[in-house]
Tab-separated table of C-alpha atoms in Angstrom:
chain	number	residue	atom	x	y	z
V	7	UNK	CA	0.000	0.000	0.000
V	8	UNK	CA	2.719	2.562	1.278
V	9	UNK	CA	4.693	1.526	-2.522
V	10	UNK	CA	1.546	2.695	-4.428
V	11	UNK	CA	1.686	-1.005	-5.766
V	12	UNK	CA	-2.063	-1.414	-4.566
V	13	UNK	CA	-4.499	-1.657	-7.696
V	14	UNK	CA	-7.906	-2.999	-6.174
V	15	UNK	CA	-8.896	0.456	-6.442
V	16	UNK	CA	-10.122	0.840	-2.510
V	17	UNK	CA	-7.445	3.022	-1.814
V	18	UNK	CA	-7.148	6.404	-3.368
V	19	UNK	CA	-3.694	7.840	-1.694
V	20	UNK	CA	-1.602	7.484	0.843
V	21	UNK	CA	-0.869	10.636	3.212
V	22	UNK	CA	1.918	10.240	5.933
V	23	UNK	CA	1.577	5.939	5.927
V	24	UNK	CA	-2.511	6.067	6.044
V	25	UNK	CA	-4.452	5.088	3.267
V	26	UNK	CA	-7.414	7.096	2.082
V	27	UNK	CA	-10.134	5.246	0.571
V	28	UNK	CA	-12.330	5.441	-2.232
V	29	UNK	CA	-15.258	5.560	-0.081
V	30	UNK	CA	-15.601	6.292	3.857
V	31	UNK	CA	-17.475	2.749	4.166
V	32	UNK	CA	-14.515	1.170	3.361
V	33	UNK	CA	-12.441	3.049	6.200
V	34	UNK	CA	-15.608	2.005	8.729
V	35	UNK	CA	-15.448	-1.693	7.602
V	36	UNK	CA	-12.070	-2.130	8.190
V	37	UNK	CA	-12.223	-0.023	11.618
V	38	UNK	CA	-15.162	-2.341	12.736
V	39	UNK	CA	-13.181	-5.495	11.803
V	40	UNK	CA	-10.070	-4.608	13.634
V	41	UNK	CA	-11.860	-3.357	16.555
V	42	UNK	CA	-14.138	-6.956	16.558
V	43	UNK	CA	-10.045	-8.347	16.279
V	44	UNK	CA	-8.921	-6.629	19.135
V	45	UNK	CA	-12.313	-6.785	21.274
V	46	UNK	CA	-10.429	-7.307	24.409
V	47	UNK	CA	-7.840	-3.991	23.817
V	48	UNK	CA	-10.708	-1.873	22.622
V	49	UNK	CA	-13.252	-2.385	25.256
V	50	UNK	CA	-12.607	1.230	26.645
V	51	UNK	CA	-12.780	2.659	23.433
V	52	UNK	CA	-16.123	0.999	22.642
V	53	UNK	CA	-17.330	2.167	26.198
V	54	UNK	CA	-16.096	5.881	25.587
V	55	UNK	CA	-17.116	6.221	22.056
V	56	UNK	CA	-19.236	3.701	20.225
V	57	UNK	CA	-22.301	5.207	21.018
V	58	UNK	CA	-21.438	8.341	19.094
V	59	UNK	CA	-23.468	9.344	15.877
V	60	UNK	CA	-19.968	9.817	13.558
V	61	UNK	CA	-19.603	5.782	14.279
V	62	UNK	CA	-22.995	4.836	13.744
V	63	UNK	CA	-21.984	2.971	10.238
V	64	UNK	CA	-19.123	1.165	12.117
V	65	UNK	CA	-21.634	-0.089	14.516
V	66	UNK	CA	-23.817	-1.291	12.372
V	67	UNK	CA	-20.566	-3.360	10.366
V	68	UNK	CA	-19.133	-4.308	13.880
V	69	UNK	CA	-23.181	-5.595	14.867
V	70	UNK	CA	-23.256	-7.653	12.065
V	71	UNK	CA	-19.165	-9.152	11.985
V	72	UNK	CA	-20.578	-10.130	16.346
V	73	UNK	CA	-23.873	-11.639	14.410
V	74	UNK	CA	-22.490	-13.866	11.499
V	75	UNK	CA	-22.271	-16.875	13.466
V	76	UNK	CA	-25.688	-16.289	15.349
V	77	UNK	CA	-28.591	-16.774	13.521
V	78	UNK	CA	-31.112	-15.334	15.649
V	79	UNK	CA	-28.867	-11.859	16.396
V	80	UNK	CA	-28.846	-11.605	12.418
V	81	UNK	CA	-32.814	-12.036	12.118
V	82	UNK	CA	-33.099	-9.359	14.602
V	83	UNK	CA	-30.806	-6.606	12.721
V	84	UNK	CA	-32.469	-7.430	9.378
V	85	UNK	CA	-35.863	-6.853	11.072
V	86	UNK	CA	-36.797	-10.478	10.327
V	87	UNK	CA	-38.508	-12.083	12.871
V	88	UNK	CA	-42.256	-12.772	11.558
């Protein structure tokens, strides 16, 4: 990434060794991933802060990475459970 050698087209630039993606969504995905990754070192963080309207797409991504093995938890976020 840092080389410019990365051609998926998710990353636009890099400024000062962070990438800057095509599309915020991207950024949030991979923020919600690491923080599922590192659940145990970001507990304060997710105390402090998830709750805050500027994360509510990262949320939503880190609801559904928790869900993915739990059926019911997924039928409640989609709103399914007629």
């Amino acid at each position: 990434i840092c080389n410019c050698t990365e051609k998926t087209g998710l990353i636009r630039e890099v400024i000062n060794g962070k990438p800057r993606f095509v599309h915020r969504t991207l950024a949030e995905y991979f923020v919600a991933l690491w923080l599922f990754e590192n659940i145990e070192r970001s507990k304060c963080f997710l105390q402090d802060h998830l709750w805050e309207s500027r994360l509510e797409v990262t949320r939503m991504i880190l609801d559904r990475i928790l869900a993915r093995d739990f059926p019911l938890h997924t039928a409640v976020i989609n709103g399914d459970w007629a």
